[in-house]
CSV table of C-alpha atoms in Angstrom, one decimal:
chain,number,residue,atom,x,y,z
A,1,MET,CA,68.3,106.9,119.7
A,2,ALA,CA,70.0,109.7,117.6
A,3,GLY,CA,71.1,109.0,114.0
A,4,HIS,CA,74.6,109.1,114.7
A,5,SER,CA,74.7,106.5,117.2
A,6,LYS,CA,72.7,104.1,115.0
A,7,TRP,CA,74.9,104.9,112.3
A,8,ALA,CA,78.0,103.8,114.7
A,9,ASN,CA,76.3,100.7,115.5
A,10,ILE,CA,75.9,99.7,111.7
A,11,GLN,CA,79.8,100.8,111.0
A,12,HIS,CA,80.7,98.4,114.1
A,13,ARG,CA,78.5,95.5,113.1
A,14,LYS,CA,79.3,95.5,109.4
A,15,GLY,CA,83.2,95.4,110.5
A,16,ARG,CA,83.9,98.8,109.0
A,17,GLN,CA,85.9,99.7,112.0
A,18,ASP,CA,88.2,96.7,111.5
A,19,ALA,CA,88.9,97.3,108.1
A,20,ALA,CA,90.1,100.8,109.0
A,21,ARG,CA,91.6,99.9,112.3
A,22,SER,CA,95.1,101.2,111.1
A,23,LYS,CA,93.8,104.7,110.1
A,24,LEU,CA,91.9,104.8,113.3
A,25,PHE,CA,95.3,103.7,115.3
A,26,SER,CA,96.9,106.7,113.3
A,27,LYS,CA,94.0,109.3,113.9
A,28,LEU,CA,94.1,108.3,118.0
A,29,SER,CA,98.0,108.5,118.1
A,30,LYS,CA,97.9,112.1,116.5
A,31,GLU,CA,95.6,113.0,119.4
A,32,ILE,CA,97.7,111.7,121.8
A,33,THR,CA,100.9,113.3,120.6
A,34,VAL,CA,98.8,117.0,120.3
A,35,ALA,CA,97.4,116.5,123.5
A,36,ALA,CA,100.7,115.7,125.1
A,37,LYS,CA,102.5,118.6,123.5
A,38,MET,CA,99.8,121.0,124.4
A,39,GLY,CA,100.0,120.2,128.3
A,40,ASP,CA,101.9,117.6,130.4
A,41,PRO,CA,103.3,114.4,129.0
A,42,ASP,CA,101.8,112.6,132.2
A,43,PRO,CA,97.9,111.6,131.6
A,44,ASP,CA,97.0,111.9,135.5
A,45,LYS,CA,98.2,116.0,135.1
A,46,ASN,CA,96.7,116.4,131.5
A,47,PRO,CA,93.1,115.8,131.2
A,48,ARG,CA,92.9,115.9,127.5
A,49,LEU,CA,96.0,113.6,127.0
A,50,ARG,CA,94.0,111.1,129.9
A,51,LEU,CA,90.8,111.2,127.7
A,52,ALA,CA,92.9,110.5,124.4
A,53,VAL,CA,94.6,107.6,126.1
A,54,LYS,CA,91.5,106.2,127.4
A,55,GLU,CA,89.8,106.5,124.0
A,56,ALA,CA,92.9,105.0,122.3
A,57,LYS,CA,92.6,102.1,124.9
A,58,SER,CA,89.0,101.4,124.4
A,59,ASN,CA,89.6,101.1,120.5
A,60,SER,CA,92.3,98.5,121.4
A,61,VAL,CA,95.2,100.4,120.7
A,62,PRO,CA,98.5,98.8,122.1
A,63,LYS,CA,100.3,100.5,125.1
A,64,ASP,CA,103.4,100.8,123.1
A,65,VAL,CA,102.0,102.9,120.3
A,66,ILE,CA,100.4,105.0,123.1
A,67,GLU,CA,103.8,105.5,124.5
A,68,ARG,CA,105.4,106.1,121.2
A,69,ALA,CA,102.7,108.7,120.6
A,70,ILE,CA,103.6,110.6,123.9
A,71,LYS,CA,107.2,110.3,123.3
A,72,LYS,CA,106.8,111.8,119.8
A,73,SER,CA,105.7,114.9,121.6
A,74,GLN,CA,108.7,115.4,123.6
A,75,ALA,CA,110.8,114.8,120.4
A,76,GLY,CA,109.2,117.8,118.8
A,77,GLU,CA,106.5,116.1,116.7
A,78,GLY,CA,103.1,117.3,116.6
A,79,ASP,CA,104.5,121.1,116.5
A,80,ASP,CA,103.0,121.7,113.2
A,81,TYR,CA,99.6,120.3,113.6
A,82,GLU,CA,96.6,122.9,113.8
A,83,GLU,CA,93.0,121.9,115.0
A,84,ILE,CA,90.4,123.3,112.5
A,85,ARG,CA,86.7,123.1,112.5
A,86,TYR,CA,84.9,123.0,109.2
A,87,GLU,CA,81.0,123.4,109.0
A,88,GLY,CA,78.8,122.7,105.9
A,89,TYR,CA,75.7,121.2,104.7
A,90,GLY,CA,75.3,117.7,103.5
A,91,PRO,CA,72.8,116.0,101.0
A,92,GLY,CA,69.3,116.9,102.1
A,93,GLY,CA,70.5,120.2,104.2
A,94,ILE,CA,71.8,118.2,107.1
A,95,ALA,CA,74.2,120.2,109.1
A,96,VAL,CA,77.8,118.6,109.2
A,97,ILE,CA,80.8,119.7,111.4
A,98,VAL,CA,84.1,118.2,110.2
A,99,GLU,CA,87.0,118.3,113.1
A,100,ALA,CA,90.5,118.1,111.5
A,101,MET,CA,94.1,118.0,112.8
A,102,THR,CA,96.5,119.0,110.0
A,103,ASP,CA,99.9,120.2,109.0
A,104,ASN,CA,98.8,121.4,106.0
A,105,ARG,CA,95.5,123.7,106.3
A,106,ASN,CA,95.3,124.3,102.4
A,107,ARG,CA,95.4,121.0,101.4
A,108,THR,CA,92.9,119.9,104.1
A,109,ALA,CA,90.5,122.7,103.2
A,110,SER,CA,90.7,121.6,99.5
A,111,THR,CA,89.9,118.1,100.3
A,112,VAL,CA,86.8,118.8,102.6
A,113,ARG,CA,85.5,121.4,100.1
A,114,SER,CA,85.7,119.1,97.3
A,115,THR,CA,84.3,116.0,99.1
A,116,PHE,CA,81.2,118.3,100.1
A,117,THR,CA,80.9,119.3,96.5
A,118,LYS,CA,81.2,115.7,95.0
A,119,HIS,CA,78.3,114.2,97.3
A,120,GLY,CA,75.8,117.1,97.3
A,121,GLY,CA,76.8,119.3,99.8
A,122,ASN,CA,78.3,122.6,100.3
A,123,LEU,CA,80.9,123.8,102.7
A,124,GLY,CA,80.3,126.9,104.5
A,125,GLU,CA,81.7,129.5,106.9
A,126,THR,CA,82.8,128.7,110.4
A,127,GLY,CA,79.6,129.1,112.6
A,128,SER,CA,77.3,128.6,109.9
A,129,VAL,CA,76.0,125.4,111.5
A,130,GLY,CA,77.7,125.3,114.8
A,131,PHE,CA,74.7,127.1,116.5
A,132,MET,CA,72.7,123.8,116.0
A,133,PHE,CA,75.1,121.7,118.2
A,134,GLU,CA,76.3,121.9,121.9
A,135,ARG,CA,79.8,120.7,123.1
A,136,LYS,CA,79.0,117.8,125.4
A,137,GLY,CA,80.9,114.6,126.8
A,138,GLU,CA,79.8,111.1,125.7
A,139,ILE,CA,80.5,108.0,127.2
A,140,THR,CA,79.4,104.9,125.8
A,141,TYR,CA,78.7,101.6,127.6
A,142,PRO,CA,77.6,98.2,126.1
A,143,ALA,CA,74.0,96.9,127.1
A,144,ALA,CA,75.7,94.5,129.4
A,145,ALA,CA,77.0,97.3,131.6
A,146,GLY,CA,73.6,97.0,133.4
A,147,ASP,CA,69.9,97.6,133.2
A,148,GLU,CA,68.6,100.8,132.0
A,149,ASP,CA,67.5,101.9,135.5
A,150,ALA,CA,70.9,100.9,137.0
A,151,VAL,CA,72.9,102.9,134.5
A,152,MET,CA,70.6,105.8,134.9
A,153,GLU,CA,71.3,105.8,138.5
A,154,ALA,CA,75.1,105.6,138.1
A,155,ALA,CA,74.9,108.4,135.6
A,156,ILE,CA,73.2,110.6,137.9
A,157,GLU,CA,75.2,109.8,141.1
A,158,ALA,CA,78.2,110.6,138.8
A,159,GLY,CA,77.0,114.0,137.8
A,160,ALA,CA,76.1,113.1,134.2
A,161,GLU,CA,73.4,115.1,132.3
A,162,ASP,CA,71.4,112.7,130.3
A,163,VAL,CA,71.3,109.1,129.2
A,164,GLU,CA,69.8,107.4,126.1
A,165,SER,CA,69.8,103.7,126.2
A,166,ASP,CA,68.5,101.0,123.6
A,167,ASP,CA,69.5,97.3,122.9
A,168,ASP,CA,73.0,97.9,122.2
A,169,LEU,CA,74.3,100.6,124.1
A,170,HIS,CA,74.0,103.2,126.9
A,171,ILE,CA,75.3,106.6,126.0
A,172,ILE,CA,75.7,108.9,128.7
A,173,TYR,CA,76.2,112.8,128.0
A,174,THR,CA,77.9,115.5,130.4
A,175,ALA,CA,78.8,119.1,130.3
A,176,ASP,CA,81.9,119.1,128.1
A,177,THR,CA,84.1,120.6,131.2
A,178,ASP,CA,82.7,117.5,133.5
A,179,LEU,CA,83.7,114.5,131.2
A,180,ASN,CA,86.9,113.7,133.0
A,181,GLU,CA,85.2,113.7,136.3
A,182,VAL,CA,82.0,112.0,135.4
A,183,SER,CA,84.0,109.2,133.2
A,184,THR,CA,86.2,108.4,136.3
A,185,ALA,CA,83.1,108.0,138.4
A,186,LEU,CA,81.5,105.8,136.2
A,187,GLU,CA,84.5,103.6,135.8
A,188,ALA,CA,84.4,102.9,139.3
A,189,GLU,CA,80.6,101.7,139.1
A,190,LEU,CA,80.5,100.3,135.7
A,191,GLY,CA,84.0,99.4,134.7
A,192,GLU,CA,85.8,100.8,131.9
A,193,ALA,CA,83.6,102.6,129.1
A,194,GLU,CA,83.5,101.6,125.3
A,195,HIS,CA,84.2,105.2,124.5
A,196,THR,CA,85.0,108.6,126.2
A,197,LYS,CA,85.0,111.4,124.2
A,198,LEU,CA,84.0,115.2,123.4
A,199,ILE,CA,81.5,115.6,120.8
A,200,TRP,CA,79.2,118.0,119.1
A,201,LYS,CA,75.5,117.2,119.9
A,202,PRO,CA,72.8,118.4,117.6
A,203,THR,CA,70.2,120.7,119.4
A,204,THR,CA,68.0,119.8,116.6
A,205,THR,CA,67.6,117.0,114.1
A,206,THR,CA,66.2,116.0,110.7
A,207,GLU,CA,65.0,112.5,109.9
A,208,LEU,CA,66.4,110.9,106.6
A,209,ASP,CA,64.7,108.2,104.5
A,210,LEU,CA,66.8,105.5,103.3
A,211,ASP,CA,68.0,107.4,100.0
A,212,GLY,CA,68.9,110.5,102.0
A,213,ALA,CA,70.5,108.3,104.5
A,214,GLN,CA,72.8,106.5,101.8
A,215,LYS,CA,74.0,110.0,100.3
A,216,LEU,CA,74.6,111.3,103.6
A,217,MET,CA,76.7,108.0,104.9
A,218,ARG,CA,78.6,108.3,101.5
A,219,LEU,CA,79.8,111.8,102.3
A,220,ILE,CA,80.8,111.0,106.0
A,221,GLU,CA,82.7,107.9,104.9
A,222,VAL,CA,84.7,109.7,102.6
A,223,LEU,CA,85.6,112.5,105.0
A,224,GLU,CA,86.4,109.7,107.6
A,225,ASP,CA,88.7,108.1,105.2
A,226,ASP,CA,90.8,111.1,105.0
A,227,ASP,CA,94.0,111.1,107.2
A,228,ASP,CA,93.6,114.8,108.3
A,229,ILE,CA,89.8,114.3,109.6
A,230,GLN,CA,89.7,113.3,113.1
A,231,ARG,CA,85.6,113.5,113.6
A,232,VAL,CA,82.5,114.2,111.6
A,233,THR,CA,79.1,115.0,113.1
A,234,ALA,CA,75.8,115.3,111.5
A,235,ASN,CA,72.5,116.4,112.9
A,236,PHE,CA,70.2,113.6,111.2
A,237,GLU,CA,68.0,111.0,112.6
A,238,ILE,CA,67.2,107.6,111.1
A,239,SER,CA,64.3,105.3,111.9
A,240,ASP,CA,64.9,101.7,113.1
A,241,GLU,CA,63.7,100.3,109.8
A,242,VAL,CA,66.0,102.6,107.8
A,243,ALA,CA,69.0,101.4,110.2
A,244,GLU,CA,68.1,97.8,109.5
A,245,GLN,CA,68.0,98.8,105.9
A,246,LEU,CA,71.5,100.3,105.8
A,247,GLU,CA,72.7,97.2,107.7
A,248,GLU,CA,71.9,94.9,104.8
A,249,LEU,CA,73.3,96.7,102.3
């Protein structure tokens, strides 16, 4: 399974997600406000908002927080946010995509650039690494949702493109335009997903040893801790052995 998926598991098991829960709630709420501002405030009529609400619910964001985020869009909040994608190389020449939602482009650009520099990377121009990724939908289910064959069959029936399974997770990939439809079909078969979101999926990956993985993880963690950064993706691969060593650190 891809490095980023293993890293997500490591973060989850080490409790990092719990420690950063309020920050995560804030980022998910921001996405809901912007999605509602860009389209209809009714999730049933706005696919992007529907996905944002679904992802918020899967991260245990309370219903009143979700409703408040939608109301903010109607009150004029979210007008100043713009979505910006930064691209660059991390330690070891790993390609990194940073997705931001900010009300101050200069502040965010400065922070992202200095973070890359401090952690052994360098920020490039837009498009400098984007060609190494494809825009896809990603739906994540726990292993308990079903065995590999059952999940694969359900995913194919729903119109998914690919499935990756390990001892912890089933990760289902879709065309970016099919995510809403496939996730709805899978919900009827497998129940509610752990995560449903649009991602940048690497087309090529580079394997990292423990030292390289630690350096890259530090860069990713610092970027993810910034309030303006919604998501960070990198095209790395780590072995099960390196993943286990990272968990122990």
